[in-house]
PDB file of N, CA, C and O in Angstrom:
ATOM      1  N   MET A   6       0.644  -1.108   0.023  1.00  0.00           N
ATOM      2  CA  MET A   6       0.022  -0.213  -0.052  1.00  0.00           C
ATOM      3  C   MET A   6       0.808   1.248  -0.104  1.00  0.00           C
ATOM      4  O   MET A   6       0.489   2.180  -0.332  1.00  0.00           O
ATOM      5  N   ASN A   7       2.147   1.039   0.210  1.00  0.00           N
ATOM      6  CA  ASN A   7       3.006   2.043   0.026  1.00  0.00           C
ATOM      7  C   ASN A   7       3.740   2.429  -1.081  1.00  0.00           C
ATOM      8  O   ASN A   7       4.399   3.219  -1.458  1.00  0.00           O
ATOM      9  N   SER A   8       2.953   1.805  -2.057  1.00  0.00           N
ATOM     10  CA  SER A   8       3.733   2.074  -3.290  1.00  0.00           C
ATOM     11  C   SER A   8       3.410   3.801  -3.985  1.00  0.00           C
ATOM     12  O   SER A   8       2.110   3.673  -3.916  1.00  0.00           O
ATOM     13  N   PRO A   9       4.221   4.596  -4.770  1.00  0.00           N
ATOM     14  CA  PRO A   9       3.903   5.526  -5.047  1.00  0.00           C
ATOM     15  C   PRO A   9       3.020   5.689  -6.374  1.00  0.00           C
ATOM     16  O   PRO A   9       2.384   6.499  -6.511  1.00  0.00           O
ATOM     17  N   VAL A  10       2.741   4.312  -7.252  1.00  0.00           N
ATOM     18  CA  VAL A  10       2.141   4.422  -8.256  1.00  0.00           C
ATOM     19  C   VAL A  10       0.905   4.370  -7.766  1.00  0.00           C
ATOM     20  O   VAL A  10       0.373   4.883  -8.491  1.00  0.00           O
ATOM     21  N   THR A  11       0.347   3.831  -7.050  1.00  0.00           N
ATOM     22  CA  THR A  11      -0.999   3.433  -6.323  1.00  0.00           C
ATOM     23  C   THR A  11      -1.290   5.176  -5.937  1.00  0.00           C
ATOM     24  O   THR A  11      -2.821   5.328  -6.033  1.00  0.00           O
ATOM     25  N   GLY A  12      -0.103   5.419  -4.865  1.00  0.00           N
ATOM     26  CA  GLY A  12      -1.040   6.915  -4.945  1.00  0.00           C
ATOM     27  C   GLY A  12      -1.664   7.877  -5.734  1.00  0.00           C
ATOM     28  O   GLY A  12      -2.259   9.056  -6.109  1.00  0.00           O
ATOM     29  N   LEU A  13      -0.368   7.878  -6.573  1.00  0.00           N
ATOM     30  CA  LEU A  13      -0.541   8.646  -7.908  1.00  0.00           C
ATOM     31  C   LEU A  13      -1.532   8.756  -8.635  1.00  0.00           C
ATOM     32  O   LEU A  13      -2.398   9.155  -9.072  1.00  0.00           O
ATOM     33  N   ARG A  14      -2.010   7.143  -9.113  1.00  0.00           N
ATOM     34  CA  ARG A  14      -3.339   6.784  -9.300  1.00  0.00           C
ATOM     35  C   ARG A  14      -4.400   7.385  -8.561  1.00  0.00           C
ATOM     36  O   ARG A  14      -5.448   7.643  -9.393  1.00  0.00           O
ATOM     37  N   PHE A  15      -4.494   6.828  -7.579  1.00  0.00           N
ATOM     38  CA  PHE A  15      -5.482   7.730  -6.702  1.00  0.00           C
ATOM     39  C   PHE A  15      -5.815   8.877  -6.766  1.00  0.00           C
ATOM     40  O   PHE A  15      -6.932   9.191  -6.874  1.00  0.00           O
ATOM     41  N   ALA A  16      -4.538   9.969  -6.585  1.00  0.00           N
ATOM     42  CA  ALA A  16      -4.915  11.166  -6.684  1.00  0.00           C
ATOM     43  C   ALA A  16      -5.594  11.707  -8.057  1.00  0.00           C
ATOM     44  O   ALA A  16      -6.274  12.371  -8.198  1.00  0.00           O
ATOM     45  N   GLY A  17      -4.527  11.007  -9.049  1.00  0.00           N
ATOM     46  CA  GLY A  17      -5.192  11.171 -10.681  1.00  0.00           C
ATOM     47  C   GLY A  17      -6.908  10.779 -11.051  1.00  0.00           C
ATOM     48  O   GLY A  17      -7.540  11.472 -11.047  1.00  0.00           O
ATOM     49  N   THR A  18      -7.283   9.932 -10.167  1.00  0.00           N
ATOM     50  CA  THR A  18      -8.433   9.611 -10.201  1.00  0.00           C
ATOM     51  C   THR A  18      -9.676  10.469  -9.377  1.00  0.00           C
ATOM     52  O   THR A  18     -10.312  10.903  -9.945  1.00  0.00           O
ATOM     53  N   LEU A  19      -8.869  10.782  -8.340  1.00  0.00           N
ATOM     54  CA  LEU A  19      -9.734  11.946  -7.536  1.00  0.00           C
ATOM     55  C   LEU A  19      -9.655  13.092  -8.447  1.00  0.00           C
ATOM     56  O   LEU A  19     -11.166  13.869  -8.133  1.00  0.00           O
ATOM     57  N   PHE A  20      -8.687  13.758  -8.855  1.00  0.00           N
ATOM     58  CA  PHE A  20      -8.787  14.830  -9.740  1.00  0.00           C
ATOM     59  C   PHE A  20     -10.075  14.625 -10.843  1.00  0.00           C
ATOM     60  O   PHE A  20     -10.669  15.840 -11.484  1.00  0.00           O
ATOM     61  N   ALA A  21      -9.419  13.630 -11.924  1.00  0.00           N
ATOM     62  CA  ALA A  21     -10.378  13.209 -12.696  1.00  0.00           C
ATOM     63  C   ALA A  21     -11.928  13.311 -12.503  1.00  0.00           C
ATOM     64  O   ALA A  21     -12.758  14.019 -12.863  1.00  0.00           O
ATOM     65  N   LEU A  22     -12.513  12.988 -10.837  1.00  0.00           N
ATOM     66  CA  LEU A  22     -13.896  12.870 -10.202  1.00  0.00           C
ATOM     67  C   LEU A  22     -14.169  14.479 -10.332  1.00  0.00           C
ATOM     68  O   LEU A  22     -15.294  14.673 -10.538  1.00  0.00           O
ATOM     69  N   ILE A  23     -13.128  15.163  -9.700  1.00  0.00           N
ATOM     70  CA  ILE A  23     -13.479  16.331  -9.590  1.00  0.00           C
ATOM     71  C   ILE A  23     -13.579  17.228 -11.063  1.00  0.00           C
ATOM     72  O   ILE A  23     -14.894  17.984 -10.839  1.00  0.00           O
ATOM     73  N   ALA A  24     -13.028  17.180 -11.920  1.00  0.00           N
ATOM     74  CA  ALA A  24     -13.060  17.700 -13.495  1.00  0.00           C
ATOM     75  C   ALA A  24     -14.456  16.979 -13.851  1.00  0.00           C
ATOM     76  O   ALA A  24     -15.302  17.740 -14.441  1.00  0.00           O
ATOM     77  N   LEU A  25     -14.883  15.976 -13.614  1.00  0.00           N
ATOM     78  CA  LEU A  25     -16.373  15.579 -14.319  1.00  0.00           C
ATOM     79  C   LEU A  25     -17.472  16.120 -13.485  1.00  0.00           C
ATOM     80  O   LEU A  25     -18.693  16.498 -13.907  1.00  0.00           O
ATOM     81  N   ILE A  26     -17.354  16.647 -12.160  1.00  0.00           N
ATOM     82  CA  ILE A  26     -18.266  17.222 -11.216  1.00  0.00           C
ATOM     83  C   ILE A  26     -18.508  18.603 -11.479  1.00  0.00           C
ATOM     84  O   ILE A  26     -19.433  19.213 -11.732  1.00  0.00           O
ATOM     85  N   HIS A  27     -17.113  19.097 -11.970  1.00  0.00           N
ATOM     86  CA  HIS A  27     -17.426  20.495 -12.511  1.00  0.00           C
ATOM     87  C   HIS A  27     -18.268  20.624 -14.161  1.00  0.00           C
ATOM     88  O   HIS A  27     -18.717  21.353 -14.192  1.00  0.00           O
ATOM     89  N   VAL A  28     -17.714  19.552 -14.474  1.00  0.00           N
ATOM     90  CA  VAL A  28     -18.148  19.723 -16.293  1.00  0.00           C
ATOM     91  C   VAL A  28     -19.853  19.610 -15.918  1.00  0.00           C
ATOM     92  O   VAL A  28     -20.534  20.145 -16.281  1.00  0.00           O
ATOM     93  N   TRP A  29     -20.133  18.534 -15.258  1.00  0.00           N
ATOM     94  CA  TRP A  29     -21.690  18.067 -14.663  1.00  0.00           C
ATOM     95  C   TRP A  29     -22.067  19.700 -14.180  1.00  0.00           C
ATOM     96  O   TRP A  29     -23.403  19.710 -14.731  1.00  0.00           O
ATOM     97  N   ARG A  30     -21.661  20.202 -13.623  1.00  0.00           N
ATOM     98  CA  ARG A  30     -22.050  21.675 -13.079  1.00  0.00           C
ATOM     99  C   ARG A  30     -22.443  22.580 -14.610  1.00  0.00           C
ATOM    100  O   ARG A  30     -23.599  23.067 -14.441  1.00  0.00           O
ATOM    101  N   LEU A  31     -21.747  22.923 -15.197  1.00  0.00           N
ATOM    102  CA  LEU A  31     -21.785  23.200 -16.541  1.00  0.00           C
ATOM    103  C   LEU A  31     -22.676  23.017 -17.438  1.00  0.00           C
ATOM    104  O   LEU A  31     -23.564  23.615 -17.807  1.00  0.00           O
ATOM    105  N   VAL A  32     -22.879  21.327 -17.172  1.00  0.00           N
ATOM    106  CA  VAL A  32     -23.814  20.956 -18.282  1.00  0.00           C
ATOM    107  C   VAL A  32     -25.361  21.328 -17.760  1.00  0.00           C
ATOM    108  O   VAL A  32     -26.182  21.434 -17.871  1.00  0.00           O
ATOM    109  N   GLN A  33     -25.556  20.774 -16.394  1.00  0.00           N
ATOM    110  CA  GLN A  33     -26.752  21.123 -15.708  1.00  0.00           C
ATOM    111  C   GLN A  33     -27.403  22.189 -15.458  1.00  0.00           C
ATOM    112  O   GLN A  33     -28.474  22.805 -15.092  1.00  0.00           O
ATOM    113  N   GLY A  34     -26.099  23.343 -15.299  1.00  0.00           N
ATOM    114  CA  GLY A  34     -26.616  24.643 -14.705  1.00  0.00           C
ATOM    115  C   GLY A  34     -26.766  25.103 -13.932  1.00  0.00           C
ATOM    116  O   GLY A  34     -27.654  26.033 -13.633  1.00  0.00           O
ATOM    117  N   PHE A  35     -26.898  24.219 -12.535  1.00  0.00           N
ATOM    118  CA  PHE A  35     -27.380  24.713 -11.381  1.00  0.00           C
ATOM    119  C   PHE A  35     -26.236  25.581 -10.541  1.00  0.00           C
ATOM    120  O   PHE A  35     -24.968  25.860 -10.857  1.00  0.00           O
ATOM    121  N   ASP A  36     -26.808  26.423  -9.605  1.00  0.00           N
ATOM    122  CA  ASP A  36     -26.338  27.288  -9.093  1.00  0.00           C
ATOM    123  C   ASP A  36     -25.189  26.912  -8.127  1.00  0.00           C
ATOM    124  O   ASP A  36     -25.858  25.953  -7.169  1.00  0.00           O
ATOM    125  N   VAL A  37     -24.178  27.264  -7.579  1.00  0.00           N
ATOM    126  CA  VAL A  37     -23.569  27.318  -6.414  1.00  0.00           C
ATOM    127  C   VAL A  37     -23.418  28.579  -5.543  1.00  0.00           C
ATOM    128  O   VAL A  37     -23.056  29.751  -6.182  1.00  0.00           O
ATOM    129  N   ILE A  38     -23.639  28.303  -4.524  1.00  0.00           N
ATOM    130  CA  ILE A  38     -23.870  29.838  -3.553  1.00  0.00           C
ATOM    131  C   ILE A  38     -23.491  29.525  -2.409  1.00  0.00           C
ATOM    132  O   ILE A  38     -23.705  28.548  -1.608  1.00  0.00           O
ATOM    133  N   ILE A  39     -22.158  30.118  -2.059  1.00  0.00           N
ATOM    134  CA  ILE A  39     -21.812  29.779  -0.615  1.00  0.00           C
ATOM    135  C   ILE A  39     -21.676  31.049   0.254  1.00  0.00           C
ATOM    136  O   ILE A  39     -21.165  31.990   0.062  1.00  0.00           O
ATOM    137  N   GLY A  40     -22.200  30.840   1.513  1.00  0.00           N
ATOM    138  CA  GLY A  40     -22.700  32.404   1.957  1.00  0.00           C
ATOM    139  C   GLY A  40     -23.689  32.922   1.226  1.00  0.00           C
ATOM    140  O   GLY A  40     -24.559  32.597   1.061  1.00  0.00           O
ATOM    141  N   ASN A  41     -23.188  34.162   1.421  1.00  0.00           N
ATOM    142  CA  ASN A  41     -24.043  35.342   0.104  1.00  0.00           C
ATOM    143  C   ASN A  41     -23.342  35.467  -1.346  1.00  0.00           C
ATOM    144  O   ASN A  41     -24.052  36.230  -2.086  1.00  0.00           O
ATOM    145  N   GLN A  42     -22.369  34.558  -1.126  1.00  0.00           N
ATOM    146  CA  GLN A  42     -21.411  34.873  -2.588  1.00  0.00           C
ATOM    147  C   GLN A  42     -22.272  33.752  -3.893  1.00  0.00           C
ATOM    148  O   GLN A  42     -22.052  32.619  -3.591  1.00  0.00           O
ATOM    149  N   HIS A  43     -22.233  34.203  -4.594  1.00  0.00           N
ATOM    150  CA  HIS A  43     -22.684  33.372  -5.934  1.00  0.00           C
ATOM    151  C   HIS A  43     -21.563  33.189  -6.754  1.00  0.00           C
ATOM    152  O   HIS A  43     -20.921  33.992  -7.178  1.00  0.00           O
ATOM    153  N   ILE A  44     -21.153  31.734  -7.205  1.00  0.00           N
ATOM    154  CA  ILE A  44     -20.123  31.339  -7.810  1.00  0.00           C
ATOM    155  C   ILE A  44     -20.361  31.277  -9.327  1.00  0.00           C
ATOM    156  O   ILE A  44     -21.137  29.932  -9.580  1.00  0.00           O
ATOM    157  N   PRO A  45     -19.784  32.147 -10.196  1.00  0.00           N
ATOM    158  CA  PRO A  45     -20.124  31.708 -11.224  1.00  0.00           C
ATOM    159  C   PRO A  45     -20.032  30.809 -11.917  1.00  0.00           C
ATOM    160  O   PRO A  45     -18.885  30.080 -11.833  1.00  0.00           O
ATOM    161  N   PRO A  46     -20.601  30.374 -13.381  1.00  0.00           N
ATOM    162  CA  PRO A  46     -20.031  28.976 -14.296  1.00  0.00           C
ATOM    163  C   PRO A  46     -18.672  29.438 -14.631  1.00  0.00           C
ATOM    164  O   PRO A  46     -18.157  27.744 -14.730  1.00  0.00           O
ATOM    165  N   SER A  47     -18.183  30.236 -15.037  1.00  0.00           N
ATOM    166  CA  SER A  47     -16.805  30.393 -15.230  1.00  0.00           C
ATOM    167  C   SER A  47     -15.935  29.808 -14.202  1.00  0.00           C
ATOM    168  O   SER A  47     -14.700  29.013 -14.528  1.00  0.00           O
ATOM    169  N   ALA A  48     -16.122  29.950 -12.999  1.00  0.00           N
ATOM    170  CA  ALA A  48     -15.201  29.148 -11.758  1.00  0.00           C
ATOM    171  C   ALA A  48     -15.000  27.692 -12.281  1.00  0.00           C
ATOM    172  O   ALA A  48     -14.175  26.791 -12.253  1.00  0.00           O
ATOM    173  N   SER A  49     -16.268  27.047 -12.929  1.00  0.00           N
ATOM    174  CA  SER A  49     -16.270  25.587 -12.931  1.00  0.00           C
ATOM    175  C   SER A  49     -15.145  25.104 -14.472  1.00  0.00           C
ATOM    176  O   SER A  49     -14.670  24.311 -14.483  1.00  0.00           O
ATOM    177  N   ILE A  50     -15.525  25.998 -15.284  1.00  0.00           N
ATOM    178  CA  ILE A  50     -14.702  25.897 -16.530  1.00  0.00           C
ATOM    179  C   ILE A  50     -13.032  26.005 -16.186  1.00  0.00           C
ATOM    180  O   ILE A  50     -12.285  25.186 -16.643  1.00  0.00           O
ATOM    181  N   VAL A  51     -12.605  26.822 -15.414  1.00  0.00           N
ATOM    182  CA  VAL A  51     -11.432  27.119 -14.772  1.00  0.00           C
ATOM    183  C   VAL A  51     -11.071  25.680 -14.165  1.00  0.00           C
ATOM    184  O   VAL A  51      -9.821  25.022 -14.172  1.00  0.00           O
ATOM    185  N   GLY A  52     -12.353  25.610 -13.103  1.00  0.00           N
ATOM    186  CA  GLY A  52     -11.876  24.110 -12.067  1.00  0.00           C
ATOM    187  C   GLY A  52     -11.843  22.712 -12.782  1.00  0.00           C
ATOM    188  O   GLY A  52     -11.027  22.304 -12.443  1.00  0.00           O
ATOM    189  N   ALA A  53     -12.826  22.739 -13.620  1.00  0.00           N
ATOM    190  CA  ALA A  53     -12.407  21.615 -14.484  1.00  0.00           C
ATOM    191  C   ALA A  53     -11.256  21.231 -15.473  1.00  0.00           C
ATOM    192  O   ALA A  53     -10.713  20.228 -15.839  1.00  0.00           O
ATOM    193  N   ILE A  54     -10.565  22.495 -16.481  1.00  0.00           N
ATOM    194  CA  ILE A  54      -9.290  22.590 -17.059  1.00  0.00           C
ATOM    195  C   ILE A  54      -8.334  22.437 -15.750  1.00  0.00           C
ATOM    196  O   ILE A  54      -7.685  21.488 -16.017  1.00  0.00           O
ATOM    197  N   PHE A  55      -7.985  22.825 -14.831  1.00  0.00           N
ATOM    198  CA  PHE A  55      -7.140  22.476 -13.948  1.00  0.00           C
ATOM    199  C   PHE A  55      -7.131  21.171 -13.011  1.00  0.00           C
ATOM    200  O   PHE A  55      -6.082  20.602 -12.994  1.00  0.00           O
ATOM    201  N   ALA A  56      -8.289  20.609 -12.780  1.00  0.00           N
ATOM    202  CA  ALA A  56      -8.484  19.649 -12.224  1.00  0.00           C
ATOM    203  C   ALA A  56      -8.130  18.654 -13.363  1.00  0.00           C
ATOM    204  O   ALA A  56      -7.634  17.187 -12.897  1.00  0.00           O
ATOM    205  N   GLY A  57      -8.669  18.741 -14.479  1.00  0.00           N
ATOM    206  CA  GLY A  57      -8.340  17.765 -15.582  1.00  0.00           C
ATOM    207  C   GLY A  57      -6.903  17.658 -16.214  1.00  0.00           C
ATOM    208  O   GLY A  57      -6.309  16.397 -16.210  1.00  0.00           O
ATOM    209  N   ALA A  58      -6.228  18.575 -16.160  1.00  0.00           N
ATOM    210  CA  ALA A  58      -4.491  18.554 -16.224  1.00  0.00           C
ATOM    211  C   ALA A  58      -3.898  18.080 -15.028  1.00  0.00           C
ATOM    212  O   ALA A  58      -3.230  17.261 -15.588  1.00  0.00           O
ATOM    213  N   LEU A  59      -4.516  18.176 -13.834  1.00  0.00           N
ATOM    214  CA  LEU A  59      -3.754  17.447 -12.653  1.00  0.00           C
ATOM    215  C   LEU A  59      -4.048  16.165 -12.776  1.00  0.00           C
ATOM    216  O   LEU A  59      -2.857  15.415 -12.225  1.00  0.00           O
ATOM    217  N   SER A  60      -5.225  15.687 -13.493  1.00  0.00           N
ATOM    218  CA  SER A  60      -5.432  14.049 -13.476  1.00  0.00           C
ATOM    219  C   SER A  60      -4.915  13.364 -14.588  1.00  0.00           C
ATOM    220  O   SER A  60      -4.111  12.569 -14.317  1.00  0.00           O
ATOM    221  N   LEU A  61      -4.418  14.166 -15.606  1.00  0.00           N
ATOM    222  CA  LEU A  61      -3.641  13.692 -16.624  1.00  0.00           C
ATOM    223  C   LEU A  61      -2.163  13.552 -16.173  1.00  0.00           C
ATOM    224  O   LEU A  61      -1.521  12.380 -16.354  1.00  0.00           O
ATOM    225  N   TRP A  62      -1.556  14.572 -15.422  1.00  0.00           N
ATOM    226  CA  TRP A  62      -0.517  14.700 -14.867  1.00  0.00           C
ATOM    227  C   TRP A  62      -0.152  13.519 -14.031  1.00  0.00           C
ATOM    228  O   TRP A  62       0.902  13.158 -14.067  1.00  0.00           O
ATOM    229  N   MET A  63      -1.129  13.317 -12.848  1.00  0.00           N
ATOM    230  CA  MET A  63      -0.308  12.442 -11.747  1.00  0.00           C
ATOM    231  C   MET A  63      -0.554  10.820 -13.124  1.00  0.00           C
ATOM    232  O   MET A  63       0.048  10.304 -12.636  1.00  0.00           O
ATOM    233  N   TRP A  64      -1.689  10.487 -13.635  1.00  0.00           N
ATOM    234  CA  TRP A  64      -1.570   9.204 -14.699  1.00  0.00           C
ATOM    235  C   TRP A  64      -0.398   9.273 -15.284  1.00  0.00           C
ATOM    236  O   TRP A  64       0.198   8.202 -15.310  1.00  0.00           O
ATOM    237  N   LYS A  65       0.584  10.388 -16.130  1.00  0.00           N
ATOM    238  CA  LYS A  65       1.337  10.071 -16.710  1.00  0.00           C
ATOM    239  C   LYS A  65       2.463   9.931 -15.321  1.00  0.00           C
ATOM    240  O   LYS A  65       3.319   9.129 -15.870  1.00  0.00           O
ATOM    241  N   LEU A  66       2.701  10.826 -14.712  1.00  0.00           N
ATOM    242  CA  LEU A  66       3.692  10.173 -13.401  1.00  0.00           C
ATOM    243  C   LEU A  66       3.648   8.944 -12.768  1.00  0.00           C
ATOM    244  O   LEU A  66       4.689   8.181 -12.553  1.00  0.00           O
ATOM    245  N   SER A  67       2.318   8.136 -13.049  1.00  0.00           N
ATOM    246  CA  SER A  67       2.386   6.864 -12.700  1.00  0.00           C
ATOM    247  C   SER A  67       3.105   5.766 -13.844  1.00  0.00           C
ATOM    248  O   SER A  67       3.341   4.827 -13.080  1.00  0.00           O
ATOM    249  N   SER A  68       2.687   6.134 -14.802  1.00  0.00           N
ATOM    250  CA  SER A  68       2.863   5.236 -15.655  1.00  0.00           C
ATOM    251  C   SER A  68       4.514   5.497 -15.952  1.00  0.00           C
ATOM    252  O   SER A  68       5.446   4.315 -16.280  1.00  0.00           O
ATOM    253  N   ASN A  69       5.260   6.628 -15.934  1.00  0.00           N
ATOM    254  CA  ASN A  69       6.760   6.692 -15.460  1.00  0.00           C
ATOM    255  C   ASN A  69       7.212   6.095 -14.462  1.00  0.00           C
ATOM    256  O   ASN A  69       8.288   5.870 -14.331  1.00  0.00           O
ATOM    257  N   ALA A  70       6.833   6.308 -13.602  1.00  0.00           N
ATOM    258  CA  ALA A  70       7.171   5.959 -12.265  1.00  0.00           C
ATOM    259  C   ALA A  70       7.080   3.757 -11.751  1.00  0.00           C
ATOM    260  O   ALA A  70       8.291   3.508 -11.461  1.00  0.00           O
ATOM    261  N   ARG A  71       6.432   3.677 -12.790  1.00  0.00           N
ATOM    262  CA  ARG A  71       6.706   2.129 -12.944  1.00  0.00           C
ATOM    263  C   ARG A  71       7.536   1.777 -13.538  1.00  0.00           C
ATOM    264  O   ARG A  71       8.098   0.308 -13.680  1.00  0.00           O
ATOM    265  N   GLN A  72       8.436   2.268 -14.625  1.00  0.00           N
ATOM    266  CA  GLN A  72       9.363   1.869 -15.183  1.00  0.00           C
ATOM    267  C   GLN A  72      10.531   2.000 -14.779  1.00  0.00           C
ATOM    268  O   GLN A  72      10.945   2.129 -13.794  1.00  0.00           O
TER     269      GLN A  72
END
């Protein structure tokens, strides 16, 4: 369970899930309100790109670590 590959793949999967949630918010069009603050949909665009990039990076690192 101490394998770096497992940790990188877990992180990559988690970031992919977060990216999918951001895309789901964009498709469904529901509002996010934290306190009195309305979070615009553009935040989910940035979040999806950022989380997706981190996911790809983690999976790439996990495949390189195995070699």
